[in-house]
Short mmCIF file of C-alpha atoms in Angstrom, two decimals:
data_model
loop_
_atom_site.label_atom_id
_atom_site.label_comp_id
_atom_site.label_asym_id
_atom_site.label_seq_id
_atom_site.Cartn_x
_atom_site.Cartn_y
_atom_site.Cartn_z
CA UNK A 1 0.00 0.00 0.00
CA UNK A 2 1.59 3.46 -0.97
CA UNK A 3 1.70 5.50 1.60
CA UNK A 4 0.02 9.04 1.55
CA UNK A 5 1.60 11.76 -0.96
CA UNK A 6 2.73 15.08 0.46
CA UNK A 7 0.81 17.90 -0.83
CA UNK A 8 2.53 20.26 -3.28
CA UNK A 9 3.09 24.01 -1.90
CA UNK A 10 1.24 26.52 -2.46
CA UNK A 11 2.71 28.60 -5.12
CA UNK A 12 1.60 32.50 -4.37
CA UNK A 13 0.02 34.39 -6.67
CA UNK A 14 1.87 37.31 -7.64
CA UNK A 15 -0.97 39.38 -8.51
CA UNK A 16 -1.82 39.79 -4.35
CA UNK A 17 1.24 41.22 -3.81
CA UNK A 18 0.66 44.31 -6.85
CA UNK A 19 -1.13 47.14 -6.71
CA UNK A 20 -4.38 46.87 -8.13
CA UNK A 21 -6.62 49.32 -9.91
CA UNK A 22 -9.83 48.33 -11.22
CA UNK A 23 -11.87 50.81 -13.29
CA UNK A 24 -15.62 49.90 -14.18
CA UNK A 25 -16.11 52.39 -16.74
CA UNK A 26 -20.11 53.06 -16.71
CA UNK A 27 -20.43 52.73 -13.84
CA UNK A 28 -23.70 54.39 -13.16
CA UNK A 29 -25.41 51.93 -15.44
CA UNK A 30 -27.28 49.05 -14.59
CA UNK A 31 -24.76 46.49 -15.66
CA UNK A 32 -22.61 47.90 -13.17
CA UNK A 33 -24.97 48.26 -10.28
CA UNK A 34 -26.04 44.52 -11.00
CA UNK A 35 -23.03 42.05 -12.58
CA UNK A 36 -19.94 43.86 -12.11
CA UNK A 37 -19.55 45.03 -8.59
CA UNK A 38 -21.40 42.22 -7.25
CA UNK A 39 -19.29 40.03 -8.70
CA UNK A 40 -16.19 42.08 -7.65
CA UNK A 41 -17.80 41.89 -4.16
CA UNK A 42 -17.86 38.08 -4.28
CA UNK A 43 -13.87 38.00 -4.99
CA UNK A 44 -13.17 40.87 -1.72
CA UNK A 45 -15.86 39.05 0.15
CA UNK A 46 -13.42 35.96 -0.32
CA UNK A 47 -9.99 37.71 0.24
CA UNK A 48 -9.06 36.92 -3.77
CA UNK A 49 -8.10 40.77 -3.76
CA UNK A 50 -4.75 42.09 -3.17
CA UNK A 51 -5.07 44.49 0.17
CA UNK A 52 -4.22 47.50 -2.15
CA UNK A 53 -7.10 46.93 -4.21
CA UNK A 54 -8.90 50.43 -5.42
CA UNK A 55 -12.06 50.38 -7.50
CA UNK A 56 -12.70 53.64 -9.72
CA UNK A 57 -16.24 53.60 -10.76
CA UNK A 58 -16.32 55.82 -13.90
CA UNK A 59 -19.30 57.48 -15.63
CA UNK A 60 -20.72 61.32 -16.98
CA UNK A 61 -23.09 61.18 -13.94
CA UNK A 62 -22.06 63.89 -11.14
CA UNK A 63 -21.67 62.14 -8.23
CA UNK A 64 -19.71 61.68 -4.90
CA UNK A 65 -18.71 58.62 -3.60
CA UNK A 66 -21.21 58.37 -0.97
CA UNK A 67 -23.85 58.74 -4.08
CA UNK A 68 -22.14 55.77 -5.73
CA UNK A 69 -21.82 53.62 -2.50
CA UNK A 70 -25.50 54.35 -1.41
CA UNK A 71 -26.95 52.95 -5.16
CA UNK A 72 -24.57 49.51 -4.68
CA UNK A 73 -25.16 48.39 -1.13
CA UNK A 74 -28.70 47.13 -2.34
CA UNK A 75 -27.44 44.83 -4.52
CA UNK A 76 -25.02 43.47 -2.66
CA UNK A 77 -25.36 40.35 -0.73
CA UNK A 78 -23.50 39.34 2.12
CA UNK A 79 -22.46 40.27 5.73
CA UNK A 80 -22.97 43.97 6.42
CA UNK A 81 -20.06 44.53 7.54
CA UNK A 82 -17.99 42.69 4.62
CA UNK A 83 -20.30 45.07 2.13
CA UNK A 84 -19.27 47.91 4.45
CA UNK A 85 -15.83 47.54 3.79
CA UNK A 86 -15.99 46.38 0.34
CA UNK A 87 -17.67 50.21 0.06
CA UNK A 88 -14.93 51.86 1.36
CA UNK A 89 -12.67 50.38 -1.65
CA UNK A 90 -14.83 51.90 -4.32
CA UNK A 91 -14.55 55.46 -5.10
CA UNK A 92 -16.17 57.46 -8.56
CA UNK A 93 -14.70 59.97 -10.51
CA UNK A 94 -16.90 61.39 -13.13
CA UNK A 95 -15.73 62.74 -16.93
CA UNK A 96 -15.88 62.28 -20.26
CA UNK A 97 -15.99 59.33 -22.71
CA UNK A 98 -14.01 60.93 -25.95
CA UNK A 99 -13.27 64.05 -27.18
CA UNK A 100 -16.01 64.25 -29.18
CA UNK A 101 -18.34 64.09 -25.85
CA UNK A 102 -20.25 67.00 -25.18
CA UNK A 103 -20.99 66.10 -21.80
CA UNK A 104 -19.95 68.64 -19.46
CA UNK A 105 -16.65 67.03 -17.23
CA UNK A 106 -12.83 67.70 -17.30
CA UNK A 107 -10.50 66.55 -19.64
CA UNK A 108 -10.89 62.67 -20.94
CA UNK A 109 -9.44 60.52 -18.41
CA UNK A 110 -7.25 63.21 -16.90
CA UNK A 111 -8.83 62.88 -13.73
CA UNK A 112 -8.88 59.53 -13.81
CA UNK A 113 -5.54 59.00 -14.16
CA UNK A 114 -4.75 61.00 -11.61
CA UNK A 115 -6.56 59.20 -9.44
CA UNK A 116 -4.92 55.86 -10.23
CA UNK A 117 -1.15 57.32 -9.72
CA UNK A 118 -2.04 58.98 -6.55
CA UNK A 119 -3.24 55.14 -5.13
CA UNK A 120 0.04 53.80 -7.33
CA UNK A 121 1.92 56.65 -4.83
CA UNK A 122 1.01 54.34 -2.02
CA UNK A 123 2.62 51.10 -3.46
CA UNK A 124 6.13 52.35 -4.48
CA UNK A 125 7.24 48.71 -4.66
CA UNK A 126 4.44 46.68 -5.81
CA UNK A 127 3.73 46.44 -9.40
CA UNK A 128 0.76 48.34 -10.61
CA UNK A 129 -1.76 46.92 -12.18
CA UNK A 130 -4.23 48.31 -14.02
CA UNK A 131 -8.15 46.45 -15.27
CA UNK A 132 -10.75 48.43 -17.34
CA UNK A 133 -14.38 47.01 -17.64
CA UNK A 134 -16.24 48.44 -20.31
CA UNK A 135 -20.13 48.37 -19.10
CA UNK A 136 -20.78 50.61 -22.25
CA UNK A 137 -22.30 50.76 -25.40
CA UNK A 138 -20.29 49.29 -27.99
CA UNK A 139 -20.46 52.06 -30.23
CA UNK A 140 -18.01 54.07 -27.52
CA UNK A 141 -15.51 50.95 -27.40
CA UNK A 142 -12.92 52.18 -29.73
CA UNK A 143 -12.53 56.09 -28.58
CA UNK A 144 -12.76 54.56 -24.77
CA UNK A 145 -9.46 52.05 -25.42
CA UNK A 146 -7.60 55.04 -27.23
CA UNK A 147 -8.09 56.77 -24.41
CA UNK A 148 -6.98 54.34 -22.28
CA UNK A 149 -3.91 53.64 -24.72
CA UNK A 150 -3.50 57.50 -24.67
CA UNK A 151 -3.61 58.06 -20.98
CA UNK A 152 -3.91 55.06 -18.43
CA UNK A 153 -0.99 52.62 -19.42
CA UNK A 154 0.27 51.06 -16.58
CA UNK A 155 4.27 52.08 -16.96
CA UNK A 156 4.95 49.45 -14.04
CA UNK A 157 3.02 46.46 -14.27
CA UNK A 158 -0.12 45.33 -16.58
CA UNK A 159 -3.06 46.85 -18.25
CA UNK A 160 -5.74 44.81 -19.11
CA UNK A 161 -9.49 45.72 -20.83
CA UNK A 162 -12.55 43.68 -20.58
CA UNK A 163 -15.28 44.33 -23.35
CA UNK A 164 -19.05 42.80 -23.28
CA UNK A 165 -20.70 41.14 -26.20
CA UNK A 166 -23.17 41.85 -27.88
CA UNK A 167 -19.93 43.01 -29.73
CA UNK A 168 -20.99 45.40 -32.76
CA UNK A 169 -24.20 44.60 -34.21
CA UNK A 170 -23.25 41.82 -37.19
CA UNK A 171 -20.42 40.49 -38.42
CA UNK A 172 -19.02 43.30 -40.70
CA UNK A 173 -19.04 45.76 -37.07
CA UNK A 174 -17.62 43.44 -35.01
CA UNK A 175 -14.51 42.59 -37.46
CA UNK A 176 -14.36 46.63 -37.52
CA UNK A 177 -14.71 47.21 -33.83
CA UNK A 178 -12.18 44.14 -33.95
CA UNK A 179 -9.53 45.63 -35.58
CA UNK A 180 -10.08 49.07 -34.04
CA UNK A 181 -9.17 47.68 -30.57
CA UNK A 182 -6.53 45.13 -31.39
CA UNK A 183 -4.70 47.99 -32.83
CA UNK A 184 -4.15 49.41 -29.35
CA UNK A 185 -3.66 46.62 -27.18
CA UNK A 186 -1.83 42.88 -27.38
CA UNK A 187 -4.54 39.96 -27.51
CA UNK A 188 -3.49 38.80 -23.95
CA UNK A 189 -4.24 41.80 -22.37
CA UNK A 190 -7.87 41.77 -23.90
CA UNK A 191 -10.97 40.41 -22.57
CA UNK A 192 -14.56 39.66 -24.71
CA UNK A 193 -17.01 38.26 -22.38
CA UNK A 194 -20.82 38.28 -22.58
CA UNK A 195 -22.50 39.77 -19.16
CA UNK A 196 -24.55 37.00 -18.79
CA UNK A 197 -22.15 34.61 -18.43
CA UNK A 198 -19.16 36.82 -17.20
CA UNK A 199 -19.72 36.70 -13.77
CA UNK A 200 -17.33 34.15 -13.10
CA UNK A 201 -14.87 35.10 -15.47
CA UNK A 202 -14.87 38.44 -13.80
CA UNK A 203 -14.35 35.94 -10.45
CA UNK A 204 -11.29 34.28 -12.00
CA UNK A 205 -9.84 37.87 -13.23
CA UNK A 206 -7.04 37.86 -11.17
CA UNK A 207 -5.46 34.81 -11.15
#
């Protein structure tokens, strides 16, 4: 009889020791409010974020924080005080889309930006990572990922972009919308998922 095998050790995952940004870019919408930061919830809830996590809810709407964190805690389920401090992770900063927007708001992604280096200035040592989830309109795909290419780079660490299906409405605009992204970013770093399903790909994000 073979005796028992020792277990292999646990190899960590690098990711928990980075810094991690995550921007959910519409995020007043109701894909948002429903799939996205419920789901990033679960992962917290868990402890499958890194400690530094930050997560920059993005949209045209004027709002504070408090606005934002008052319109999630009803759909998120789970100890109050896990929500509570899942809340305290998620901040918005409001802007524009392109620079074709007419939308009142400072400069595309300016403020953004800034917001992600001065949570980067905490983590001098980590690597900083850097996810954008589009919960938008296709049509505002390709001028949102140049401005992501154009502003939000992560010099010291990775950038990734998640984009929902329906992608482009037949075949001809989603080659087009296709090519227009692919242009700006390497296929790794690029995410197509449909929100019905993505829930648990949004789960297994980080590993």
């Amino acid at each position: 009889m073979l005796g028992s095998q020792p277990s292999a050790p646990k190899v960590p995952n690098p990711v928990m020791a980075s810094c991690v940004s995550v921007v959910v870019l519409g995020a007043s919408g109701d894909l948002a409010k429903k799939k996205t930061y419920p789901a990033l919830f679960k992962l917290f809830a868990q402890n499958f974020l890194p400690k530094s996590t930050l997560v920059i809810g993005y949209a045209r709407s004027s709002m504070t924080n408090e606005t934002l964190r008052n319109q999630l805690r009803g759909f998120l389920k789970g100890e109050a005080e896990a929500i509570e401090r899942f809340l305290q992770i998620c901040i918005y900063v409001p802007g524009q889309y392109s620079l074709t927007d007419k939308k009142d708001g400072p400069a595309v992604f300016t403020a953004l930006e800034q917001t992600i280096r001065e949570h980067e200035k905490d983590y001098p040592d980590a690597p900083h990572n850097r996810l954008f989830y589009l919960a938008l309109p296709p049509s505002v795909y390709p001028p949102v990922c140049q401005s992501i290419r154009e502003c939000c780079m992560s010099a010291k660490g990775w950038t990734r972009v998640i984009i929902e299906k329906p992608f482009g409405r037949d075949l001809k605009s989603s080659e087009e919308l296709n090519e227009q992204i692919c242009c700006l970013f390497e296929e790794e770093n690029l995410y197509r998922i449909d929100h019905y399903l993505g829930k648990e790909i949004v789960q297994n994000l980080m590993v």
